[in-house]
Coordinates of C-alpha atoms and ligand atoms in Angstrom, one line a residue:
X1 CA 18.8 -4.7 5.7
X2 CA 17.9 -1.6 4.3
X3 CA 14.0 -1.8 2.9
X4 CA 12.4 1.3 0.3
X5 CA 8.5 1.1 0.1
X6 CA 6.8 3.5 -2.2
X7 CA 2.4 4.7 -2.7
X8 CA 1.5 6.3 -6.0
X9 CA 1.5 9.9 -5.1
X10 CA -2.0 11.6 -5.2
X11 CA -3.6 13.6 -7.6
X12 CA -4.9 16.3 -5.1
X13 CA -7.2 18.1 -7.2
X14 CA -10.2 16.7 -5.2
X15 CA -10.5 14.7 -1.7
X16 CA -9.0 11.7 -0.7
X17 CA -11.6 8.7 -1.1
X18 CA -11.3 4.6 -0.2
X19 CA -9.0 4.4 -3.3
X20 CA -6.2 6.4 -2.1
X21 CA -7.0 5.3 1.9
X22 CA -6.3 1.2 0.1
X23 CA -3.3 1.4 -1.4
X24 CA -2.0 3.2 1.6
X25 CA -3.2 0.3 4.2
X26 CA -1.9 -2.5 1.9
X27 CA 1.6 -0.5 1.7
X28 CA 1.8 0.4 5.7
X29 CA 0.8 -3.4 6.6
X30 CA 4.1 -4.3 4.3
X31 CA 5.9 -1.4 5.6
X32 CA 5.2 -2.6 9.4
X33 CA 6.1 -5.8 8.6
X34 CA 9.9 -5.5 7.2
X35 CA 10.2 -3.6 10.5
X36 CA 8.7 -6.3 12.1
X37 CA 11.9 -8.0 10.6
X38 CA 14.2 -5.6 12.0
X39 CA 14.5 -3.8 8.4
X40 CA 15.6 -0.3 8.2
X41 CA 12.7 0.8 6.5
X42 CA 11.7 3.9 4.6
X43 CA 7.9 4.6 3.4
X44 CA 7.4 7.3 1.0
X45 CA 4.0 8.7 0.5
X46 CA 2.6 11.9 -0.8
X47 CA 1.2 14.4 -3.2
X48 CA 1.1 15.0 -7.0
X49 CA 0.3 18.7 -7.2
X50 CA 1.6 19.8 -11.3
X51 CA -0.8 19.3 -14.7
X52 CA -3.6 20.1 -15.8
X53 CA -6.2 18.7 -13.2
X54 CA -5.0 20.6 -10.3
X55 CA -4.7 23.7 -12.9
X56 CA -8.4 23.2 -14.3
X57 CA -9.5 22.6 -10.8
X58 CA -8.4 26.1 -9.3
X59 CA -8.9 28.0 -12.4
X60 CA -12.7 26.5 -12.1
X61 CA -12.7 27.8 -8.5
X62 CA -10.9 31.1 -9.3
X63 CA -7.9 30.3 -6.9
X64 CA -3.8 29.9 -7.6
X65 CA -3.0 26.3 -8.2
X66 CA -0.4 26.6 -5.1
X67 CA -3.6 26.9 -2.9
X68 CA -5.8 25.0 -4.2
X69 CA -3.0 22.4 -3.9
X70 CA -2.3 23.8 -0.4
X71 CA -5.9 23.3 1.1
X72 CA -6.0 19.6 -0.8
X73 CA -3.1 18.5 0.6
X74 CA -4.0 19.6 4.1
X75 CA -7.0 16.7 3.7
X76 CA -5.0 13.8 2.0
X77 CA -2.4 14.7 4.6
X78 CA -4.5 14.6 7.9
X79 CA -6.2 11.3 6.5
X80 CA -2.9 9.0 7.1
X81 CA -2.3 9.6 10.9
X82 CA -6.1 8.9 10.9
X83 CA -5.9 5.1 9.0
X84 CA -2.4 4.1 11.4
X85 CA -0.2 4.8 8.2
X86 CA 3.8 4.7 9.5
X87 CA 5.2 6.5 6.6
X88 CA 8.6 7.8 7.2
X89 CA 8.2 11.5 4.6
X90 CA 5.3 12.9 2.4
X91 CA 6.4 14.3 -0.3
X92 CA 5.2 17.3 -2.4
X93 CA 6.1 17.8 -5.7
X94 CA 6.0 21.5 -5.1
X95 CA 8.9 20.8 -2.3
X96 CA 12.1 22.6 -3.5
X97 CA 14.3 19.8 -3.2
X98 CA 11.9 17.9 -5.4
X99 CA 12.0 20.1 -8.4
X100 CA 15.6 20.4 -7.7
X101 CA 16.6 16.9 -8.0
X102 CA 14.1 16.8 -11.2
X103 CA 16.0 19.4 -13.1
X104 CA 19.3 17.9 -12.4
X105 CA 18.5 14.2 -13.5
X106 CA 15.7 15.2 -16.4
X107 CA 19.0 17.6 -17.1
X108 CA 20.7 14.0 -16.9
X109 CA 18.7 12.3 -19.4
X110 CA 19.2 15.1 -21.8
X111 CA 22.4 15.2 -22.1
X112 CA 22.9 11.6 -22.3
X113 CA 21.1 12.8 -25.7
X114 CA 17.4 11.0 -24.6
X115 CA 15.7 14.1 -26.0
X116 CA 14.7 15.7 -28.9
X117 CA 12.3 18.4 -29.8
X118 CA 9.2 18.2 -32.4
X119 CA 6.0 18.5 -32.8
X120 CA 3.6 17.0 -31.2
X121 CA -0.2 16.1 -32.4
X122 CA -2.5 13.4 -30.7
X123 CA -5.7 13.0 -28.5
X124 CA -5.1 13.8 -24.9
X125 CA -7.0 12.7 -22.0
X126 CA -6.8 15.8 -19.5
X127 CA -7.7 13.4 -16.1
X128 CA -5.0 11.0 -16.9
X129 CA -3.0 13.6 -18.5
X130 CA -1.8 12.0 -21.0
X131 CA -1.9 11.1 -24.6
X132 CA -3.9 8.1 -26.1
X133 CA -2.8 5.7 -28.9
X134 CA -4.8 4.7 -31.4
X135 CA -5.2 1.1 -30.3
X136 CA -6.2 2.0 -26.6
X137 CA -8.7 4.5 -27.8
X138 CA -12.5 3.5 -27.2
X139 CA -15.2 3.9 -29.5
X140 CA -16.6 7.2 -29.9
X141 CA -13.0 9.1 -29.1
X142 CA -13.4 7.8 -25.6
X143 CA -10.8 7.8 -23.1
X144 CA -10.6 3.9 -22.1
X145 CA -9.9 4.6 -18.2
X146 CA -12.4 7.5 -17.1
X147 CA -14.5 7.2 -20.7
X148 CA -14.5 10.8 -21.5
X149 CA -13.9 12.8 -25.0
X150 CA -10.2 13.1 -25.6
X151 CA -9.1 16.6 -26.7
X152 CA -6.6 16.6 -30.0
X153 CA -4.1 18.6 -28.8
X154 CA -1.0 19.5 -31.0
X155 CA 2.2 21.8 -29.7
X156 CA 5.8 21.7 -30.5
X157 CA 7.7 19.7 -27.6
X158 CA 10.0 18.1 -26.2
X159 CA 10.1 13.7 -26.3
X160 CA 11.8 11.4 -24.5
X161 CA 12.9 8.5 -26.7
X162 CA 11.5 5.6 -25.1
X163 CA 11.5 3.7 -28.3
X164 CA 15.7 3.5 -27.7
X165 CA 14.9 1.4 -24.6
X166 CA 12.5 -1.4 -26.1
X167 CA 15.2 -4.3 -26.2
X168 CA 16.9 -3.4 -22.9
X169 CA 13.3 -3.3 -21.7
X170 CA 12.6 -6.6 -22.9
X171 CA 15.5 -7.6 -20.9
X172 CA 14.9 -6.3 -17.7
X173 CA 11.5 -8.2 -18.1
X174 CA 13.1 -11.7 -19.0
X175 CA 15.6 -11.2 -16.4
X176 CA 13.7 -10.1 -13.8
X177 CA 10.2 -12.4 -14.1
X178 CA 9.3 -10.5 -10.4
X179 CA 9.9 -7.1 -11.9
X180 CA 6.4 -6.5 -12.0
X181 CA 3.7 -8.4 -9.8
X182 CA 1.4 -10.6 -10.0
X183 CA 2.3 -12.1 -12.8
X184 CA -0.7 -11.1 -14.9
X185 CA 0.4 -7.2 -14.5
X186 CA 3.8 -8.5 -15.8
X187 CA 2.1 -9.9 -19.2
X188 CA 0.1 -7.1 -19.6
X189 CA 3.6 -4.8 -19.4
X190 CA 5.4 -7.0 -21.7
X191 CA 3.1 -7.3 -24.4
X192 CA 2.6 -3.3 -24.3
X193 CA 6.5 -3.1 -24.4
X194 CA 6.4 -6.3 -27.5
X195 CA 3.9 -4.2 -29.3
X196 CA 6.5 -1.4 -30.2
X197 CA 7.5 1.2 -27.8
X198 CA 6.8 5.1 -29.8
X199 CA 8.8 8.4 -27.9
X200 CA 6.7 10.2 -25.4
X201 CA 6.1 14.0 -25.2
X202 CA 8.2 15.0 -21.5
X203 CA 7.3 18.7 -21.6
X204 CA 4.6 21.3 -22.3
X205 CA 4.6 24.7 -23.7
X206 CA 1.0 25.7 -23.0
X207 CA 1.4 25.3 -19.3
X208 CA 2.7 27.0 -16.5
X209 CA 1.9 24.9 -13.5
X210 CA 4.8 22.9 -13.5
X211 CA 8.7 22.6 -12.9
X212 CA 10.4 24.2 -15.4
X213 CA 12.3 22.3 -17.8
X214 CA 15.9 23.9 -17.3
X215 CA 17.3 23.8 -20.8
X216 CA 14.3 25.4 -22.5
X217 CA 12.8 27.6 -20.1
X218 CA 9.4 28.3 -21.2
X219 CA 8.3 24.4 -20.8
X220 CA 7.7 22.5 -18.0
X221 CA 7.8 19.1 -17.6
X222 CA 5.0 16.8 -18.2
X223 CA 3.6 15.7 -14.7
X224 CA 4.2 11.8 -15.2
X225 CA 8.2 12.5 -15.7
X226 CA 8.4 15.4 -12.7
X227 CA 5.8 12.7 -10.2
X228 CA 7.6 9.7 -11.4
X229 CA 10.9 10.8 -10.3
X230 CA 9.4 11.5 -6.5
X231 CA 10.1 8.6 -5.2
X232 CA 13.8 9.2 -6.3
X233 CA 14.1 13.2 -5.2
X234 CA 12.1 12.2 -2.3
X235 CA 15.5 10.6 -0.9
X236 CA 17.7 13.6 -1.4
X237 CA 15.9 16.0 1.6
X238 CA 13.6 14.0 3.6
X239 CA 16.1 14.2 6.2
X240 CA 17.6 18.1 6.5
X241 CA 21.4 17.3 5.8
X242 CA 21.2 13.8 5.4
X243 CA 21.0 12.0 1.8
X244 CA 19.2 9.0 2.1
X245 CA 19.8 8.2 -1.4
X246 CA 22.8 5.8 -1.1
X247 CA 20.9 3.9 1.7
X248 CA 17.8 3.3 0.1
X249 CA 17.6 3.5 -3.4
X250 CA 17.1 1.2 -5.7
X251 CA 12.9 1.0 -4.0
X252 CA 12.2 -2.5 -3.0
X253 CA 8.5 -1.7 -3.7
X254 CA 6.6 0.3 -5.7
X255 CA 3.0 0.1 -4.8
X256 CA 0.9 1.0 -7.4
X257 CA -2.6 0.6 -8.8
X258 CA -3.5 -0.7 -12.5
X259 CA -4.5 2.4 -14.0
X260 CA -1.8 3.9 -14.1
X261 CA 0.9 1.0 -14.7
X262 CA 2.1 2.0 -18.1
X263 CA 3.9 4.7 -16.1
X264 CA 5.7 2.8 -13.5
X265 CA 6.5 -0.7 -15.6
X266 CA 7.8 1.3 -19.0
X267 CA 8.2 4.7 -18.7
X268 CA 9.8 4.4 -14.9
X269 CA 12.3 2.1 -15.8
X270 CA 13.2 3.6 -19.3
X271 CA 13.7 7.2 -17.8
X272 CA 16.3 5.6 -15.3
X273 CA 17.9 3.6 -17.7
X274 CA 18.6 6.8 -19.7
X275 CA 19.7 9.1 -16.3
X276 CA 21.7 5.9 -15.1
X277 CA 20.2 4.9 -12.5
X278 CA 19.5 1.6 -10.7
X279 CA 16.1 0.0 -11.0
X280 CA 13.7 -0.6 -8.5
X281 CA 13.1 -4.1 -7.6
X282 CA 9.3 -4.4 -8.0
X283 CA 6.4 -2.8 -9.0
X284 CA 3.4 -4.4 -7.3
X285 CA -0.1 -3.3 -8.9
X286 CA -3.3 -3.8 -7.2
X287 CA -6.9 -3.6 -8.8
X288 CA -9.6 -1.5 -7.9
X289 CA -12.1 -1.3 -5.5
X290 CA -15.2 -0.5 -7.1
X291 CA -18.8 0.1 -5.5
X292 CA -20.6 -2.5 -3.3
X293 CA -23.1 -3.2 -6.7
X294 CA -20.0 -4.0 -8.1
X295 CA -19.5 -1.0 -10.5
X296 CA -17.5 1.9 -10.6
X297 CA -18.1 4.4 -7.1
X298 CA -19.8 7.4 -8.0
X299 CA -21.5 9.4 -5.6
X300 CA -24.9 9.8 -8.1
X301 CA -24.8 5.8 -8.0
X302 CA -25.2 6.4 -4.2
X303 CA -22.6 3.0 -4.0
X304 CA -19.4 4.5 -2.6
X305 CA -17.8 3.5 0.7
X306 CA -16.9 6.6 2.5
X307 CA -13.4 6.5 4.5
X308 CA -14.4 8.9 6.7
X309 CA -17.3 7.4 7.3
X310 CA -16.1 4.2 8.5
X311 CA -13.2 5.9 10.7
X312 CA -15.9 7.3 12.6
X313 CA -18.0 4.3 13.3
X314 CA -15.8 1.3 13.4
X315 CA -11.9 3.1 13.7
X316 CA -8.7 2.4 11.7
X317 CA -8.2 -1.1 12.4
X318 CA -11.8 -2.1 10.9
X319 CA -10.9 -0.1 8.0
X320 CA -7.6 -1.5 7.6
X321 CA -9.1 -5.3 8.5
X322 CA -12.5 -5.0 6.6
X323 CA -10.1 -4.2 3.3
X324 CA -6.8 -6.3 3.2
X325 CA -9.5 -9.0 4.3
X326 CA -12.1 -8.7 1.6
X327 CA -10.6 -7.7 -1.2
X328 CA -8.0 -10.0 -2.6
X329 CA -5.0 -7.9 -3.2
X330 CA -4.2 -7.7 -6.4
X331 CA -7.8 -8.1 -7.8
X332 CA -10.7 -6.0 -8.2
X333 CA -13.3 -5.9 -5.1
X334 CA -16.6 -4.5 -4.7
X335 CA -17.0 -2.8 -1.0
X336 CA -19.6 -1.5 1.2
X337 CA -20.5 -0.9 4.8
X338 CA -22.7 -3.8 4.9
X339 CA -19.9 -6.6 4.3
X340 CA -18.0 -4.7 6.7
X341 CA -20.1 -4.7 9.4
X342 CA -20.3 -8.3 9.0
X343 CA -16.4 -8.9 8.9
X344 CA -16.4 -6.6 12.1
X345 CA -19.2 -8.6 13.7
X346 CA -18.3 -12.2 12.9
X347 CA -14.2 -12.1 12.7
X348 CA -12.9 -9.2 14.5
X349 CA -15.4 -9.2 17.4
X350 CA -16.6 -12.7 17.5
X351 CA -13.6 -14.6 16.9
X352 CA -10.1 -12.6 17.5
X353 CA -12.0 -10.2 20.0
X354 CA -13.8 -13.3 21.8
X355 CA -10.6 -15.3 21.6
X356 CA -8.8 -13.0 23.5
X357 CA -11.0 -11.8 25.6
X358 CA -12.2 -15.2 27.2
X359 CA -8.5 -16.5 27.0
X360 CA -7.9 -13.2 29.0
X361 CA -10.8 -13.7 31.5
X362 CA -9.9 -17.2 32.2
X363 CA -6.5 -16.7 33.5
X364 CA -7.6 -14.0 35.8
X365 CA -10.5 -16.1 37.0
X366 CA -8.6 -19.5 37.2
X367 CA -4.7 -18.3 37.6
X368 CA -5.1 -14.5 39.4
X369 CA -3.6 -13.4 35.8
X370 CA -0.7 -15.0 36.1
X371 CA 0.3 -17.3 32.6
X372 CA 1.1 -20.8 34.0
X373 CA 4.5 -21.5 33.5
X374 CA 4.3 -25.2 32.1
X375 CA 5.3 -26.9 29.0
X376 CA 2.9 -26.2 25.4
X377 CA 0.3 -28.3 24.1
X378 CA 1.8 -29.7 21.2
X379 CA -1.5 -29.8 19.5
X380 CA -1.5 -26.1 19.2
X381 CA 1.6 -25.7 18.7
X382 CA 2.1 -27.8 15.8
X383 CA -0.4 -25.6 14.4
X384 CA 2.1 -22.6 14.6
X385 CA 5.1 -24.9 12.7
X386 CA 6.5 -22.6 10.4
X387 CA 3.6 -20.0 10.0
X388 CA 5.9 -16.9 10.6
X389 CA 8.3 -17.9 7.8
X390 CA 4.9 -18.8 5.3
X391 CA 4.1 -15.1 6.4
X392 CA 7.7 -14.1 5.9
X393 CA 7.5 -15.8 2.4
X394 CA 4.1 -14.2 1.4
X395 CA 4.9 -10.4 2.0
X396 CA 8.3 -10.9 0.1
X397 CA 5.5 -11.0 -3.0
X398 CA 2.9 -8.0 -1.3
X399 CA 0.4 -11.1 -0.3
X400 CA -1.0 -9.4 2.1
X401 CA -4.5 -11.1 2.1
X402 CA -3.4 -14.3 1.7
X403 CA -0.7 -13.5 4.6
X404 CA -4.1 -12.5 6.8
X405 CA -5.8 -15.6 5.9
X406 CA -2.9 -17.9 7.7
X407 CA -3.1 -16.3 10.8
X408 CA -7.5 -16.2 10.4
X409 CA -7.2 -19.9 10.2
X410 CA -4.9 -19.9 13.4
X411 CA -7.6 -17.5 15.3
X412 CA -10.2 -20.1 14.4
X413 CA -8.1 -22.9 15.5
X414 CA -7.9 -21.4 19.1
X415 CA -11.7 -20.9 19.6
X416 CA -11.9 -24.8 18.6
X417 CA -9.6 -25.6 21.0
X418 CA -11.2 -23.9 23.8
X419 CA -14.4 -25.8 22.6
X420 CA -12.2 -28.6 22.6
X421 CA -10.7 -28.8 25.9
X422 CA -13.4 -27.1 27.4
X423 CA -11.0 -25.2 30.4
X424 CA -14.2 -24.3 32.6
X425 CA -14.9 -27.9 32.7
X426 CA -11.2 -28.7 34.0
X427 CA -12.0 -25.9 36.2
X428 CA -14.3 -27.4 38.0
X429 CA -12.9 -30.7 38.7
X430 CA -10.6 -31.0 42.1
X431 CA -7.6 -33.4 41.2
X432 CA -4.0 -32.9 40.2
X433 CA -4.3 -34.2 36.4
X434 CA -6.9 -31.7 35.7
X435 CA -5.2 -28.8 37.5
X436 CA -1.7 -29.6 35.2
X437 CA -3.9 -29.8 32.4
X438 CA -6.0 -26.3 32.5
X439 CA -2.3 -25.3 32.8
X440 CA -1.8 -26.6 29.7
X441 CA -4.6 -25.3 28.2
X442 CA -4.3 -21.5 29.7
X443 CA -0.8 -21.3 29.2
X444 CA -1.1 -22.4 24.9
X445 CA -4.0 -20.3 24.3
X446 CA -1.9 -17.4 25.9
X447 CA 0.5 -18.0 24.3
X448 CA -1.0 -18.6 20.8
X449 CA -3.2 -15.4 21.3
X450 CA 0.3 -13.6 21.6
X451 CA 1.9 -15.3 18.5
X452 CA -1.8 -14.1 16.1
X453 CA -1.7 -11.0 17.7
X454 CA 2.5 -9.9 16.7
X455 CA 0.9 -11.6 12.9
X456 CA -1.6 -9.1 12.9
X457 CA -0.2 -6.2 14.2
X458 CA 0.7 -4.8 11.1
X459 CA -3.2 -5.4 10.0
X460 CA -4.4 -3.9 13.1
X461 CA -1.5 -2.3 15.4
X462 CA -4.1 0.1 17.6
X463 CA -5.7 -3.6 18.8
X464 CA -2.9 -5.5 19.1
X465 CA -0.8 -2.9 20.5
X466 CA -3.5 -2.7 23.7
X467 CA -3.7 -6.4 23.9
X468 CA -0.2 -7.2 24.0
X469 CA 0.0 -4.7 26.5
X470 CA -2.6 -5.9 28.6
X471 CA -0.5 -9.6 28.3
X472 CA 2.6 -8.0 29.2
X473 CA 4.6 -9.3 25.8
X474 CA 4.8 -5.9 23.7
X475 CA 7.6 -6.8 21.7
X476 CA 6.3 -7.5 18.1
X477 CA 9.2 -7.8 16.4
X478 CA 9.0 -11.4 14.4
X479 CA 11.9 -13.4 16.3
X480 CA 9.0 -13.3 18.5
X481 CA 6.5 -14.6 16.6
X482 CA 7.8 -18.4 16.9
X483 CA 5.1 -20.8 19.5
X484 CA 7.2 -20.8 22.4
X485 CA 7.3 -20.3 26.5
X486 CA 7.5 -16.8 25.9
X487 CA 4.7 -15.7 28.0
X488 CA 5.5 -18.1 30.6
X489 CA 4.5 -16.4 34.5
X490 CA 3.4 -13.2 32.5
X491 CA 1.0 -11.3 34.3
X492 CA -2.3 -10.2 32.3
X493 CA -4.5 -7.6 33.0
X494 CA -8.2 -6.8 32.0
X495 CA -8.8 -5.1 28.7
X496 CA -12.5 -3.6 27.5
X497 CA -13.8 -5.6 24.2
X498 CA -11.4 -5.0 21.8
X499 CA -14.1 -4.2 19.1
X500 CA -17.3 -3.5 20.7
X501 CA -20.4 -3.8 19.6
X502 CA -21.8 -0.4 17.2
Ligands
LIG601 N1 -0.9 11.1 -9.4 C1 -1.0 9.8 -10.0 C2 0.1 8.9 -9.5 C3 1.5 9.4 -9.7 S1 2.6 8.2 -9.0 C4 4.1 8.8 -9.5 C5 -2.3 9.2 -9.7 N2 -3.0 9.8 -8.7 S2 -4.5 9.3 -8.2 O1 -4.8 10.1 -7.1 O2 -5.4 9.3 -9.3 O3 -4.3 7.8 -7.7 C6 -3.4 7.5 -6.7 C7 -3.4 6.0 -6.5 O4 -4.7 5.6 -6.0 C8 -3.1 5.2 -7.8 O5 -2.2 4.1 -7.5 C9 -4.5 4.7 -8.2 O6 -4.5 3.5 -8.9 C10 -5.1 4.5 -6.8 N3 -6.6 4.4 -6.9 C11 -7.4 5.5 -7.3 N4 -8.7 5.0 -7.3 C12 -8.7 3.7 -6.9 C13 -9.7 2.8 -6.6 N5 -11.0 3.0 -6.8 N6 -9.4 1.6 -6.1 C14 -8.0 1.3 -5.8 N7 -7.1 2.2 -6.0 C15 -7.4 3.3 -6.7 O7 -2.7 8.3 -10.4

């Protein structure tokens, strides 16, 4: 099974911030977790380096574009490594192969008579790049994402005629209800698509920091249709004389966040409808994080949550933990350090550190280290029933939080049932029944600490990774994620606190 999972590609005119680290974490968790499956998986991230931001930018700081661009990327680059993200290419839409493959299928959608040229007036919002209509405008001329002045801009260009896709749009959408996810990012497509679809400007005259559009040479492209088609291009020269294309595209996944949906749930699907090309599967859109007051970061509202920050303090799998855990994905979430800290303190150190560590310290101290090898408690293990297919069945719709919550619940169980059975009790007494039975007892919480910690590894694989170890059962693929004797006579060594104190 052959599994394509795309990020929105970043804006690098500034430095990466929580924002872009989220979307990143939610896509590697569901990227680790079709490999988990055995999936031949391919996880495209990368940089959007063309328009007018990353021009404005560099002419602001009297540099080329190229290096400003250069310098950016370096930073959004260096972060992923940094947050545990497994993506398989970045891409840059200044790569050669990318403007390439743009030319030949923008070239595509021409000739298949998409285009036309005219003039073009309207108010433009230069951060979104992009022209406004007048039902989305705000009071006072007002961009309605970043709520600054629009600029009325007019120049002869060329349009894509998105308006000759409305009905097979509207089919797409009844046919495919998951196209876009969740469901309320699906209404909110559909009803911009009902409302009447008008042609869209796909070039510009007045700019030079782009890819040039091959059949009128002194445009380039707009930046949506040349970052759009990345996760296409990307395909065609991630791999030096290898084309991936026929292997992975149509995208299973499109990750996306809700600004900038329009793009991926109308434009996307129109522009490969008109180069022939197959469809992704689904866009999934997630909100936003916004500041731990609850309102939009911004560094002079002192309220924004600083990745770098909390790499330093707490690590990757905190990060990672603190916001696939607090933030339901999908919705909007206010974060800060101080509701991380607490997750840190109360789940990943108290409960899945403290599980694992006592169940750890127990077998040494009781067994010499050694996993008894005796049939399960069915009390815990009825608590397992099923849970890796629920799992399975969640991140087929990008659920990652509520996927996290199942296996929480399971961590919780555990340290019950060591408060249950009490095993340092057993411990102490000196007859058969209550030997077999701290057998028992070490021998499920082993294994159950093994079965939570392949769930989580794609949440946390630095923690896992060095607790699996230490249990002698590495393997995290998911046909080992069933309740079973697998750890049976395993011998476990000593780890240090998985997430000490800070
Ligand atoms: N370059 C475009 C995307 C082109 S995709 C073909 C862009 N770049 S961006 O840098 O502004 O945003 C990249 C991604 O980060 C987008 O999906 C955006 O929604 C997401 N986020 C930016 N700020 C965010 C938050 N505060 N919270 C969550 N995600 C946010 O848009």
């Amino acid at each position: 099974m052959s599994f394509y999972i795309t990020t929105a590609i970043d804006y690098v005119n500034g430095v990466p911030h929580v924002g872009h680290a989220y979307e990143k974490i939610a896509t590697d968790v569901i990227a680790r977790h079709m490999r988990q499956r055995g999936g031949d998986v391919f996880f495209l991230t990368g940089a959007d380096e063309h328009g007018e931001p990353v021009a404005d930018t560099a002419a602001a700081e009297g540099i080329s574009p190229q290096e400003l661009a250069d310098r950016n990327v370096a930073r959004f680059k260096a972060l992923l490594p940094e947050l545990e993200i497994s993506n398989d290419f970045y891409v840059r839409t200044t790569d050669e192969g990318h403007e390439q493959r743009v030319q030949e299928v923008m070239q595509r959608i021409h000739d298949n008579g998409y285009t036309y040229k005219s003039l073009y007036e309207g108010w433009y919002c230069p951060r979104c790049a992009d022209f406004k209509v007048e039902n989305e405008i705000l009071e006072g001329n007002l961009c309605p994402i970043h709520e600054i002045p629009l600029v009325r801009e007019s120049e002869e260009n060329w349009f894509f005629k998105l308006s000759e896709f409305q009905v097979e749009l509207e089919a797409l959408y009844s046919d495919h209800p998951s196209f876009v996810m969740p469901l309320a990012r699906y209404n909110e497509a559909l009803s911009f698509i009902q409302s009447g679809l008008q042609d869209v400007s796909l070039s510009r005259a007045h700019l030079k920091w782009g890819i040039t559009v091959p059949w009128d040479t002194d445009h380039v492209f707009y930046v949506w249709f040349d970052a759009l088609l990345n996760y296409y291009t990307a395909l065609g020269y991630a791999r030096p004389g290898e084309d991936l294309t026929d292997t992975f595209w149509p995208a299973q996944f499109h990750v996306i966040g809700k600004d900038i949906l329009k793009f991926h749930t109308v434009f996307w699907p129109a522009m490969l409808m008109a180069a022939e090309l197959p469809l992704p599967e689904h866009v999934f859109v997630h909100g936003f994080l916004l500041g731990s007051d609850g309102r939009k970061m911004s560094k002079s509202l002192g309220n924004v949550l600083d990745p770098f920050e909390v790499l330093a303090r707490f690590g990757a799998d905190a990060l990672r933990f603190y916001l696939m855990r607090d933030v339901q994905f999908g919705a909007d979430g206010a974060v800060g350090m101080e509701a991380l800290q607490a997750r840190y303190e109360n789940e990943l150190a108290n409960e899945y550190g403290n599980l694992a560590s006592r169940t750890i310290a127990m077998i040494r101290r009781y067994r010499d280290g050694v996993v008894p090898e005796v049939e399960l408690d069915p009390a815990l293990r009825g608590e397992f029933d099923g849970l890796a297919d629920e799992i399975w069945d969640l991140m087929d719709g990008a659920e990652v939080t509520a996927a996290l919550d199942r296996v929480w619940q399971r961590v919780r169980r555990c340290n019950r049932y060591v408060e249950e059975r009490q095993p340092w009790a057993l411990a102490k007494q000196d007859h058969p029944e209550a030997h077999h039975e701290l057998n028992i007892v070490l021998a499920s919480l082993a294994e159950a600490v093994r079965v939570i910690s392949v769930l989580l590894s794609p949440y946390l694989p630095e923690s896992t990774a060095t607790l699996l170890k230490a249990m002698g059962s590495p393997v995290i693929s998911l046909d080992q994620a069933a309740f079973a004797e697998h750890g049976s006579g395993s011998l476990v060594e000593a780890i240090e606190p998985l997430f000490p104190r800070r």
